[in-house]
CSV table of C-alpha atoms and ligand atoms in Angstrom, one decimal:
chain,number,residue,atom,x,y,z
A,1,MET,CA,-78.5,-74.0,-133.8
A,2,THR,CA,-76.4,-74.2,-130.7
A,3,ASN,CA,-76.2,-70.9,-128.7
A,4,ARG,CA,-73.2,-69.9,-126.6
A,5,TYR,CA,-74.7,-68.8,-123.3
A,6,ALA,CA,-72.9,-68.0,-120.0
A,7,PHE,CA,-74.8,-69.2,-116.9
A,8,VAL,CA,-74.3,-67.4,-113.6
A,9,GLY,CA,-75.3,-69.2,-110.4
A,10,VAL,CA,-74.5,-70.2,-106.8
A,11,PRO,CA,-72.3,-73.3,-106.1
A,12,CYS,CA,-75.3,-75.7,-106.0
A,13,ASP,CA,-76.5,-74.5,-109.4
A,14,ILE,CA,-73.1,-75.1,-110.9
A,15,GLU,CA,-72.9,-78.6,-109.3
A,16,ALA,CA,-76.3,-79.3,-110.9
A,17,LEU,CA,-75.4,-78.0,-114.3
A,18,ARG,CA,-72.0,-79.9,-114.4
A,19,LYS,CA,-73.7,-83.1,-113.5
A,20,VAL,CA,-76.2,-82.7,-116.4
A,21,GLU,CA,-73.4,-81.7,-118.7
A,22,ALA,CA,-71.4,-84.8,-117.8
A,23,TYR,CA,-74.2,-87.2,-118.5
A,24,SER,CA,-76.0,-85.2,-121.3
A,25,SER,CA,-75.4,-87.8,-124.0
A,26,LEU,CA,-76.3,-90.7,-121.8
A,27,ARG,CA,-79.5,-89.0,-120.7
A,28,ASN,CA,-80.4,-87.1,-123.9
A,29,GLN,CA,-80.1,-83.6,-122.4
A,30,ASN,CA,-78.5,-81.9,-125.5
A,31,TRP,CA,-79.8,-78.4,-124.4
A,32,VAL,CA,-77.0,-78.1,-121.9
A,33,GLY,CA,-74.6,-77.9,-124.9
A,34,ASP,CA,-75.7,-74.3,-125.1
A,35,VAL,CA,-73.8,-73.5,-122.0
A,36,ALA,CA,-70.5,-72.1,-123.0
A,37,LEU,CA,-69.3,-70.7,-119.7
A,38,GLN,CA,-70.3,-71.3,-116.1
A,39,VAL,CA,-69.7,-68.5,-113.6
A,40,GLY,CA,-70.1,-69.5,-110.0
A,41,LEU,CA,-70.6,-67.1,-107.0
A,42,PHE,CA,-69.1,-67.8,-103.6
A,43,CYS,CA,-72.0,-68.7,-101.2
A,44,ARG,CA,-72.2,-69.6,-97.6
A,45,GLU,CA,-76.0,-69.9,-97.5
A,46,ASN,CA,-79.1,-68.7,-99.3
A,47,TRP,CA,-82.7,-67.9,-98.5
A,48,ALA,CA,-86.1,-68.5,-100.2
A,49,PHE,CA,-87.5,-65.2,-101.2
A,50,THR,CA,-90.6,-65.5,-98.9
A,51,CYS,CA,-88.2,-66.2,-95.9
A,52,PHE,CA,-85.9,-63.3,-96.8
A,53,ARG,CA,-88.9,-61.0,-97.1
A,54,ALA,CA,-90.3,-62.2,-93.7
A,55,LEU,CA,-86.9,-61.6,-92.1
A,56,ILE,CA,-86.5,-58.0,-93.5
A,57,GLU,CA,-90.1,-56.9,-93.4
A,58,ASP,CA,-91.7,-58.7,-90.5
A,59,ASP,CA,-88.7,-59.1,-88.1
A,60,PHE,CA,-87.1,-55.7,-88.9
A,61,GLY,CA,-90.0,-53.7,-90.2
A,62,VAL,CA,-88.2,-52.5,-93.3
A,63,LYS,CA,-90.0,-52.7,-96.7
A,64,LEU,CA,-87.9,-54.4,-99.3
A,65,GLU,CA,-88.8,-51.8,-101.9
A,66,ASP,CA,-87.0,-49.2,-99.6
A,67,VAL,CA,-83.7,-51.0,-99.8
A,68,LYS,CA,-81.3,-50.3,-102.7
A,69,LYS,CA,-78.5,-52.7,-101.8
A,70,PHE,CA,-77.9,-55.6,-99.5
A,71,ASP,CA,-74.4,-56.6,-98.3
A,72,ILE,CA,-73.1,-59.4,-96.1
A,73,LYS,CA,-70.0,-58.1,-94.4
A,74,LYS,CA,-68.1,-59.2,-91.3
A,75,GLY,CA,-70.8,-61.4,-90.0
A,76,LYS,CA,-73.6,-58.8,-90.6
A,77,ILE,CA,-76.4,-58.3,-93.1
A,78,ILE,CA,-76.5,-54.7,-94.1
A,79,GLY,CA,-79.4,-53.1,-96.0
A,80,HIS,CA,-78.5,-49.8,-97.6
A,81,LYS,CA,-81.8,-47.9,-97.7
A,82,LYS,CA,-82.8,-45.4,-100.4
A,83,ASP,CA,-83.2,-42.7,-97.8
A,84,GLY,CA,-79.5,-43.0,-96.9
A,85,SER,CA,-80.0,-44.9,-93.6
A,86,THR,CA,-79.0,-48.5,-93.0
A,87,LEU,CA,-80.5,-51.6,-91.5
A,88,GLU,CA,-77.8,-53.7,-89.9
A,89,PHE,CA,-78.1,-57.0,-87.9
A,90,PRO,CA,-76.0,-60.1,-87.1
A,91,LEU,CA,-76.0,-62.8,-89.8
A,92,GLY,CA,-76.9,-65.2,-87.0
A,93,LYS,CA,-80.4,-63.7,-86.8
A,94,SER,CA,-81.1,-64.9,-90.4
A,95,ARG,CA,-80.0,-68.5,-89.7
A,96,PRO,CA,-83.5,-69.8,-88.9
A,97,TYR,CA,-84.6,-68.5,-92.3
A,98,VAL,CA,-81.8,-70.2,-94.3
A,99,ARG,CA,-83.0,-73.0,-96.7
A,100,VAL,CA,-82.6,-76.4,-95.1
A,101,GLY,CA,-80.8,-77.7,-98.2
A,102,CYS,CA,-78.0,-75.2,-97.7
A,103,HIS,CA,-77.1,-76.7,-94.3
A,104,VAL,CA,-75.7,-79.8,-96.1
A,105,CYS,CA,-73.9,-78.0,-98.9
A,106,LEU,CA,-70.1,-78.4,-98.9
A,107,ASP,CA,-69.2,-76.0,-101.7
A,108,PHE,CA,-68.4,-72.4,-100.8
A,109,ALA,CA,-66.3,-71.3,-103.8
A,110,ALA,CA,-68.3,-72.9,-106.6
A,111,GLU,CA,-65.5,-75.4,-107.2
A,112,LEU,CA,-66.9,-76.8,-110.4
A,113,ALA,CA,-67.3,-73.4,-112.3
A,114,ASP,CA,-65.2,-72.1,-115.1
A,115,ILE,CA,-64.8,-68.9,-113.2
A,116,SER,CA,-65.7,-68.3,-109.5
A,117,VAL,CA,-66.3,-64.9,-108.1
A,118,GLY,CA,-66.8,-63.5,-104.6
A,119,ALA,CA,-66.1,-60.7,-102.2
A,120,VAL,CA,-64.0,-62.6,-99.7
A,121,GLY,CA,-60.3,-62.2,-100.0
A,122,SER,CA,-60.3,-58.8,-101.8
A,123,PRO,CA,-60.5,-55.2,-100.6
A,124,ALA,CA,-63.9,-53.4,-100.7
A,125,ASN,CA,-65.2,-52.7,-104.2
A,126,TRP,CA,-63.0,-55.4,-105.7
A,127,SER,CA,-64.0,-59.0,-106.5
A,128,THR,CA,-62.0,-62.1,-106.0
A,129,VAL,CA,-61.9,-64.1,-109.3
A,130,ILE,CA,-60.8,-67.7,-109.5
A,131,CYS,CA,-60.1,-68.8,-113.0
A,132,ARG,CA,-60.5,-72.6,-113.1
A,133,THR,CA,-60.6,-73.6,-116.7
A,134,LYS,CA,-58.8,-72.5,-119.8
A,135,LYS,CA,-61.9,-70.9,-121.4
A,136,GLY,CA,-62.6,-69.1,-118.1
A,137,LYS,CA,-59.1,-67.8,-117.9
A,138,GLU,CA,-59.2,-66.6,-121.5
A,139,ILE,CA,-62.4,-64.6,-120.9
A,140,PHE,CA,-60.8,-63.1,-117.8
A,141,GLU,CA,-57.5,-62.2,-119.5
A,142,GLY,CA,-59.4,-60.8,-122.5
A,143,ALA,CA,-61.5,-58.6,-120.3
A,144,ALA,CA,-58.3,-57.3,-118.6
A,145,ARG,CA,-56.4,-56.8,-121.9
A,146,GLU,CA,-59.3,-54.9,-123.6
A,147,GLY,CA,-59.8,-52.6,-120.6
A,148,TYR,CA,-63.1,-54.0,-119.2
A,149,ILE,CA,-61.5,-54.9,-115.9
A,150,GLU,CA,-58.5,-53.9,-113.8
A,151,ALA,CA,-56.9,-57.1,-112.4
A,152,LYS,CA,-54.0,-58.0,-110.1
A,153,PRO,CA,-52.8,-61.4,-108.7
A,154,ILE,CA,-54.4,-62.2,-105.4
A,155,GLU,CA,-50.9,-62.5,-103.7
A,156,GLU,CA,-50.8,-58.8,-103.9
A,157,VAL,CA,-53.9,-58.6,-101.7
A,158,LYS,CA,-54.0,-59.2,-98.0
A,159,PRO,CA,-55.4,-61.7,-96.8
A,160,GLY,CA,-56.3,-63.1,-100.3
A,161,THR,CA,-57.1,-66.8,-100.5
A,162,MET,CA,-56.6,-67.3,-96.7
A,163,LEU,CA,-60.2,-66.1,-96.1
A,164,VAL,CA,-61.7,-68.2,-98.9
A,165,LYS,CA,-60.0,-71.2,-97.4
A,166,LYS,CA,-61.3,-70.3,-93.9
A,167,LEU,CA,-64.9,-69.9,-95.1
A,168,THR,CA,-64.7,-73.1,-97.1
A,169,GLU,CA,-63.4,-75.0,-94.1
A,170,GLU,CA,-66.1,-73.5,-91.8
A,171,LYS,CA,-68.9,-74.4,-94.2
A,172,ARG,CA,-67.6,-77.9,-94.8
A,173,THR,CA,-67.1,-78.7,-91.1
A,174,GLU,CA,-70.4,-77.3,-90.0
A,175,ASN,CA,-72.4,-78.9,-92.8
A,176,LEU,CA,-70.7,-82.3,-92.5
A,177,GLU,CA,-71.6,-82.3,-88.9
A,178,GLU,CA,-75.2,-81.5,-89.8
A,179,ALA,CA,-75.2,-84.3,-92.4
A,180,LYS,CA,-73.9,-86.7,-89.8
A,181,LYS,CA,-76.7,-85.7,-87.4
A,182,ARG,CA,-79.3,-86.2,-90.1
A,183,GLY,CA,-77.8,-89.6,-91.0
A,184,GLU,CA,-78.1,-90.7,-87.4
A,185,LYS,CA,-81.8,-89.8,-87.5
A,186,GLY,CA,-82.3,-91.9,-90.7
A,187,ALA,CA,-82.2,-89.0,-93.3
A,188,SER,CA,-78.9,-89.8,-95.0
A,189,VAL,CA,-77.5,-87.0,-97.2
A,190,LEU,CA,-76.5,-88.8,-100.4
A,191,HIS,CA,-74.3,-86.4,-102.3
A,192,ILE,CA,-71.6,-85.8,-99.8
A,193,LYS,CA,-70.0,-89.3,-100.1
A,194,THR,CA,-69.7,-89.6,-103.8
A,195,LEU,CA,-66.4,-88.9,-105.4
A,196,GLY,CA,-66.0,-91.2,-108.3
A,197,GLN,CA,-68.5,-92.4,-111.0
A,198,SER,CA,-68.9,-96.0,-109.7
A,199,GLU,CA,-71.4,-94.7,-107.0
A,200,LEU,CA,-73.8,-93.6,-109.7
A,201,ALA,CA,-74.8,-97.2,-110.4
A,202,LYS,CA,-76.9,-97.2,-107.2
A,203,ASP,CA,-79.0,-94.3,-108.6
A,204,GLU,CA,-80.2,-96.3,-111.5
A,205,GLY,CA,-83.8,-97.4,-111.5
A,206,LYS,CA,-85.1,-94.7,-109.1
A,207,ASN,CA,-87.8,-92.2,-110.0
A,208,PHE,CA,-89.6,-89.1,-108.7
A,209,ASP,CA,-91.1,-91.0,-105.7
A,210,ASP,CA,-87.6,-91.9,-104.6
A,211,LEU,CA,-86.4,-88.3,-105.2
A,212,THR,CA,-89.2,-87.1,-103.0
A,213,SER,CA,-88.2,-89.4,-100.1
A,214,ASP,CA,-84.4,-89.4,-100.5
A,215,VAL,CA,-83.8,-85.7,-101.3
A,216,ILE,CA,-86.9,-83.5,-101.0
A,217,ASP,CA,-88.4,-84.8,-97.8
A,218,ALA,CA,-84.9,-85.5,-96.5
A,219,GLY,CA,-84.2,-81.7,-96.5
A,220,ALA,CA,-81.3,-81.9,-99.0
A,221,CYS,CA,-83.1,-80.3,-102.0
A,222,ILE,CA,-81.8,-76.9,-103.0
A,223,ALA,CA,-84.6,-76.2,-105.6
A,224,CYS,CA,-82.0,-75.8,-108.4
A,225,GLY,CA,-84.8,-77.0,-110.8
A,226,THR,CA,-82.7,-79.7,-112.5
A,227,CYS,CA,-85.5,-82.2,-112.1
A,228,GLU,CA,-87.9,-79.8,-113.8
A,229,ALA,CA,-85.4,-79.1,-116.6
A,230,VAL,CA,-84.5,-82.8,-117.4
A,231,CYS,CA,-87.9,-84.3,-117.2
A,232,PRO,CA,-88.7,-85.6,-120.7
A,233,GLU,CA,-92.4,-85.4,-120.1
A,234,GLY,CA,-92.3,-81.9,-118.6
A,235,CYS,CA,-94.3,-83.1,-115.6
A,236,VAL,CA,-92.0,-81.9,-112.8
A,237,LYS,CA,-92.3,-78.3,-111.6
A,238,VAL,CA,-90.6,-76.3,-108.8
A,239,VAL,CA,-93.4,-74.6,-107.0
A,240,ASP,CA,-92.5,-72.4,-104.0
A,241,GLN,CA,-89.0,-73.8,-103.9
A,242,ARG,CA,-90.2,-77.4,-103.9
A,243,PRO,CA,-90.3,-79.8,-106.9
A,244,GLU,CA,-93.7,-81.3,-107.5
A,245,LEU,CA,-95.1,-83.8,-109.9
A,246,THR,CA,-97.7,-82.2,-112.1
A,247,GLY,CA,-98.3,-85.0,-114.5
A,248,LYS,CA,-97.7,-88.7,-115.2
A,249,CYS,CA,-94.0,-89.9,-115.3
A,250,LYS,CA,-93.0,-92.0,-118.3
A,251,ASP,CA,-92.6,-95.7,-117.4
A,252,ASP,CA,-89.1,-96.5,-116.2
A,253,CYS,CA,-87.9,-92.9,-116.5
A,254,THR,CA,-85.2,-92.2,-113.9
A,255,ASP,CA,-83.7,-88.9,-115.2
A,256,CYS,CA,-84.8,-86.6,-112.3
A,257,TYR,CA,-83.2,-88.9,-109.7
A,258,PHE,CA,-80.1,-89.7,-111.7
A,259,LEU,CA,-79.3,-86.1,-112.7
A,260,CYS,CA,-80.2,-84.5,-109.3
A,261,PRO,CA,-77.0,-83.0,-107.7
A,262,ARG,CA,-78.3,-84.1,-104.3
A,263,THR,CA,-78.3,-87.8,-105.1
A,264,SER,CA,-74.8,-88.8,-106.2
A,265,LEU,CA,-72.3,-86.0,-107.0
A,266,PRO,CA,-69.1,-87.6,-108.3
A,267,GLN,CA,-67.0,-84.5,-107.4
A,268,ILE,CA,-63.6,-85.9,-108.4
A,269,ALA,CA,-64.9,-87.5,-111.6
A,270,LEU,CA,-66.5,-84.2,-112.6
A,271,GLU,CA,-63.3,-82.2,-111.9
A,272,ASP,CA,-61.3,-84.7,-114.0
A,273,MET,CA,-63.9,-84.3,-116.8
A,274,PHE,CA,-64.0,-80.5,-116.9
A,275,PHE,CA,-60.6,-79.2,-115.7
A,276,GLU,CA,-57.3,-79.2,-117.5
A,277,GLU,CA,-54.5,-81.3,-116.0
A,278,ASP,CA,-52.5,-78.2,-115.1
A,279,ALA,CA,-55.4,-76.8,-113.0
A,280,LYS,CA,-53.8,-76.8,-109.6
A,281,ARG,CA,-55.7,-78.5,-106.8
A,282,GLU,CA,-55.7,-76.3,-103.7
A,283,THR,CA,-57.6,-77.3,-100.6
A,284,GLY,CA,-60.3,-74.8,-99.7
A,285,VAL,CA,-60.2,-73.1,-103.0
A,286,GLY,CA,-60.6,-75.9,-105.5
A,287,ARG,CA,-58.9,-76.5,-108.9
A,288,HIS,CA,-57.6,-73.4,-110.6
A,289,LEU,CA,-55.3,-71.8,-113.1
A,290,GLY,CA,-55.0,-68.5,-111.3
A,291,ILE,CA,-56.6,-66.3,-108.6
A,292,TYR,CA,-57.0,-62.5,-108.9
A,293,ALA,CA,-58.6,-59.4,-107.5
A,294,ALA,CA,-60.5,-57.6,-110.2
A,295,ARG,CA,-62.8,-54.7,-110.6
A,296,ALA,CA,-64.8,-53.2,-113.5
A,297,LYS,CA,-63.2,-50.2,-115.2
A,298,ASP,CA,-66.5,-48.8,-116.4
A,299,GLU,CA,-67.8,-46.5,-113.6
A,300,GLY,CA,-71.4,-47.5,-113.9
A,301,THR,CA,-70.7,-51.2,-113.8
A,302,LEU,CA,-68.5,-50.8,-110.8
A,303,GLU,CA,-71.0,-48.6,-109.0
A,304,LYS,CA,-73.9,-51.0,-109.7
A,305,GLY,CA,-71.9,-54.1,-109.0
A,306,GLN,CA,-72.1,-56.0,-105.8
A,307,ASP,CA,-68.3,-55.9,-105.1
A,308,GLY,CA,-66.0,-55.1,-108.0
A,309,GLY,CA,-68.6,-55.6,-110.7
A,310,ALA,CA,-66.3,-58.2,-112.2
A,311,VAL,CA,-69.0,-60.6,-113.2
A,312,VAL,CA,-70.9,-58.1,-115.4
A,313,ALA,CA,-67.7,-56.5,-116.7
A,314,MET,CA,-66.1,-59.8,-117.8
A,315,LEU,CA,-69.3,-61.0,-119.4
A,316,SER,CA,-69.8,-57.6,-121.1
A,317,TYR,CA,-66.5,-58.1,-122.8
A,318,ALA,CA,-67.5,-61.6,-124.0
A,319,LEU,CA,-70.8,-60.3,-125.4
A,320,ASP,CA,-69.2,-57.3,-127.1
A,321,LYS,CA,-66.5,-59.4,-128.7
A,322,GLY,CA,-69.1,-62.0,-129.9
A,323,LEU,CA,-67.6,-64.8,-127.7
A,324,LEU,CA,-71.0,-65.3,-126.2
A,325,ASP,CA,-74.6,-65.0,-127.6
A,326,GLY,CA,-76.1,-64.3,-124.2
A,327,VAL,CA,-75.9,-64.5,-120.4
A,328,VAL,CA,-78.5,-66.4,-118.3
A,329,SER,CA,-78.6,-64.9,-114.8
A,330,PRO,CA,-81.0,-63.6,-112.2
A,331,LYS,CA,-82.1,-60.0,-111.7
A,332,SER,CA,-84.5,-58.4,-109.2
A,333,GLY,CA,-88.0,-59.2,-110.4
A,334,VAL,CA,-91.4,-57.6,-110.2
A,335,ASP,CA,-91.3,-57.9,-106.5
A,336,PRO,CA,-88.1,-56.1,-105.4
A,337,TRP,CA,-85.4,-58.5,-104.4
A,338,ASN,CA,-87.3,-61.5,-105.7
A,339,PRO,CA,-84.8,-63.0,-108.3
A,340,GLU,CA,-86.1,-63.6,-111.8
A,341,PRO,CA,-83.8,-65.3,-114.4
A,342,VAL,CA,-83.3,-63.4,-117.6
A,343,LEU,CA,-81.4,-63.8,-120.8
A,344,SER,CA,-79.2,-60.7,-121.6
A,345,LYS,CA,-77.9,-60.5,-125.2
A,346,ASN,CA,-76.1,-57.2,-124.8
A,347,LYS,CA,-74.2,-55.3,-122.2
A,348,GLU,CA,-76.9,-52.8,-121.6
A,349,ASP,CA,-79.3,-55.5,-120.6
A,350,LEU,CA,-76.6,-57.3,-118.7
A,351,LYS,CA,-75.9,-54.3,-116.6
A,352,LYS,CA,-79.5,-54.5,-115.2
A,353,THR,CA,-78.5,-57.8,-113.5
A,354,SER,CA,-75.7,-56.2,-111.5
A,355,GLY,CA,-75.6,-56.8,-107.8
A,356,THR,CA,-76.5,-59.7,-105.5
A,357,ILE,CA,-80.0,-60.8,-104.6
A,358,TYR,CA,-79.9,-62.8,-101.4
A,359,SER,CA,-82.7,-65.2,-102.4
A,360,HIS,CA,-82.6,-68.3,-104.5
A,361,SER,CA,-83.3,-68.1,-108.2
A,362,VAL,CA,-84.6,-71.2,-110.0
A,363,THR,CA,-82.5,-70.5,-113.1
A,364,ILE,CA,-81.8,-73.9,-114.6
A,365,PRO,CA,-85.4,-74.6,-116.0
A,366,PHE,CA,-85.3,-71.1,-117.5
A,367,LEU,CA,-82.0,-71.9,-119.2
A,368,LYS,CA,-83.4,-75.0,-120.6
A,369,ARG,CA,-86.4,-73.1,-122.0
A,370,GLU,CA,-84.2,-70.5,-123.7
A,371,ALA,CA,-81.8,-73.2,-125.0
A,372,THR,CA,-84.7,-75.2,-126.6
A,373,LYS,CA,-86.6,-72.3,-128.1
B,1,LIG,C1,-76.9,-66.1,-102.2
B,1,LIG,C2,-75.5,-65.5,-102.3
B,1,LIG,C3,-74.7,-65.6,-101.2
B,1,LIG,C4,-73.3,-65.1,-101.4
B,1,LIG,N1,-72.5,-65.3,-100.3
B,1,LIG,C5,-71.2,-64.8,-100.4
B,1,LIG,C6,-70.3,-65.0,-99.3
B,1,LIG,O1,-70.6,-65.6,-98.3
B,1,LIG,N2,-69.0,-64.5,-99.5
B,1,LIG,C7,-68.6,-63.9,-100.7
B,1,LIG,O2,-67.5,-63.5,-100.8
B,1,LIG,N3,-69.5,-63.8,-101.7
B,1,LIG,C8,-70.7,-64.2,-101.6
B,1,LIG,N4,-71.6,-64.1,-102.7
B,1,LIG,C9,-71.1,-63.5,-103.9
B,1,LIG,C10,-71.1,-62.0,-103.9
B,1,LIG,O3,-72.3,-61.5,-103.3
B,1,LIG,C11,-71.1,-61.4,-105.4
B,1,LIG,O4,-72.1,-62.0,-106.1
B,1,LIG,C12,-69.8,-61.7,-106.1
B,1,LIG,O5,-68.7,-61.1,-105.3
B,1,LIG,C13,-69.7,-61.0,-107.4
B,1,LIG,O6,-69.7,-59.6,-107.3
B,1,LIG,P1,-69.5,-58.7,-108.6
B,1,LIG,O7,-69.6,-57.3,-108.1
B,1,LIG,O8,-68.3,-59.2,-109.3
B,1,LIG,O9,-70.8,-59.1,-109.5
B,1,LIG,P2,-71.7,-58.1,-110.3
B,1,LIG,O10,-71.0,-57.6,-111.5
B,1,LIG,O11,-72.5,-57.2,-109.5
B,1,LIG,O12,-72.7,-59.3,-110.9
B,1,LIG,C14,-73.6,-60.0,-110.0
B,1,LIG,C15,-74.0,-61.3,-110.7
B,1,LIG,O13,-74.6,-62.1,-109.8
B,1,LIG,C16,-75.9,-62.6,-110.3
B,1,LIG,N5,-76.8,-62.9,-109.2
B,1,LIG,C17,-77.4,-62.0,-108.4
B,1,LIG,N6,-78.1,-62.6,-107.5
B,1,LIG,C18,-78.0,-63.9,-107.7
B,1,LIG,C19,-78.6,-65.1,-107.1
B,1,LIG,N7,-79.4,-65.0,-106.1
B,1,LIG,N8,-78.2,-66.3,-107.6
B,1,LIG,C20,-77.4,-66.4,-108.7
B,1,LIG,N9,-76.8,-65.3,-109.3
B,1,LIG,C21,-77.1,-64.1,-108.8
B,1,LIG,C22,-76.3,-61.5,-111.2
B,1,LIG,O14,-77.2,-62.0,-112.2
B,1,LIG,C23,-75.0,-61.0,-111.8
B,1,LIG,O15,-74.7,-61.9,-112.9
B,1,LIG,C24,-72.9,-64.5,-102.6
B,1,LIG,C25,-73.8,-64.4,-103.7
B,1,LIG,C26,-75.1,-64.9,-103.5
B,1,LIG,C27,-76.1,-64.9,-104.7
């Protein structure tokens, strides 16, 4: 039986999932049909948990378990400690710890999601919500109508989309420059040039060895775990944020290479496949049907939320109304601030996922396991 799950992820997770969705019939990946909604979070960069821990604990001498919330605001990382004090340092100090794959990512606003959510553009304790597809907008509007969120058009907020555009532009310019430098040194970044589907033909016939040389060793891998999820033999596993071969590949199997979002990523073709014609194309924001500032009406959801608690509030509405069977998203795991993907089937469990964990979660293989149970 097909489930109707929402998936919450950073832009590279959404790029990965959309690519699998686009070629699911061709590549026999029916499990992705369980994804009914993709919620993307704005993201400038991300950290592997071990690096984030080293940054906070070794460089700044603060135990992760002593921090109740992390924020990134106005170029600073801020750790709100349980004793009421704060750890605050410039974002620049974290740059050496950022994952190498993030430095060639061109997507800030999760442009392929059904709904994208971030802090930038809205006042404190509100979330910026970009509704990109009809189904995304219906969930957003339903949540507003039924009193789960308070919402207003982004034009009523200063500076609104201006900041989203600025950050998108900065990320793209910086990372295209980095990709160019890597290309000059012989490590070409494959995904940034692909717009249409014709480019995909060159990915045919390539296997895990090619993935290792062209993506993983080339520093473009973002450990989304797509290669693990799509492997028909179950012989690829992401270990410590790096895909590894743990068994023998099937002869002629090319799924891990073909479906990786860091080989070809036919951005325009994917937009044409998943977005309605009336979804406006806006540079720096992506295709959309409307942009809003929103916040949870439920006090607890707002308080526990990273910004306006809009993600959890909107998805709580969808679970309550039976529009979704579950939500696959990360929460802080056994090690505090080490993300662990979970499936929440009701709003009480979903609330435990509130807030941002600034470390990468390998959520896609978990989603596949849940979808194929
Ligand atoms: C690594 C990272 C970097 C970000 N950078 C920016 C930025 O530069 N600018 C900006 O405006 N916004 C950024 N965001 C988004 C922002 O932090 C909030 O997640 C977003 O505004 C939603 O807030 P909310 O209160 O509506 O969500 P809530 O209602 O609090 O829900 C949070 C949701 O995020 C999910 N989540 C938490 N951690 C992760 C993770 N590591 N990976 C995937 N999903 C996760 C939770 O499972 C939950 O579903 C970033 C998020 C992440 C994960």
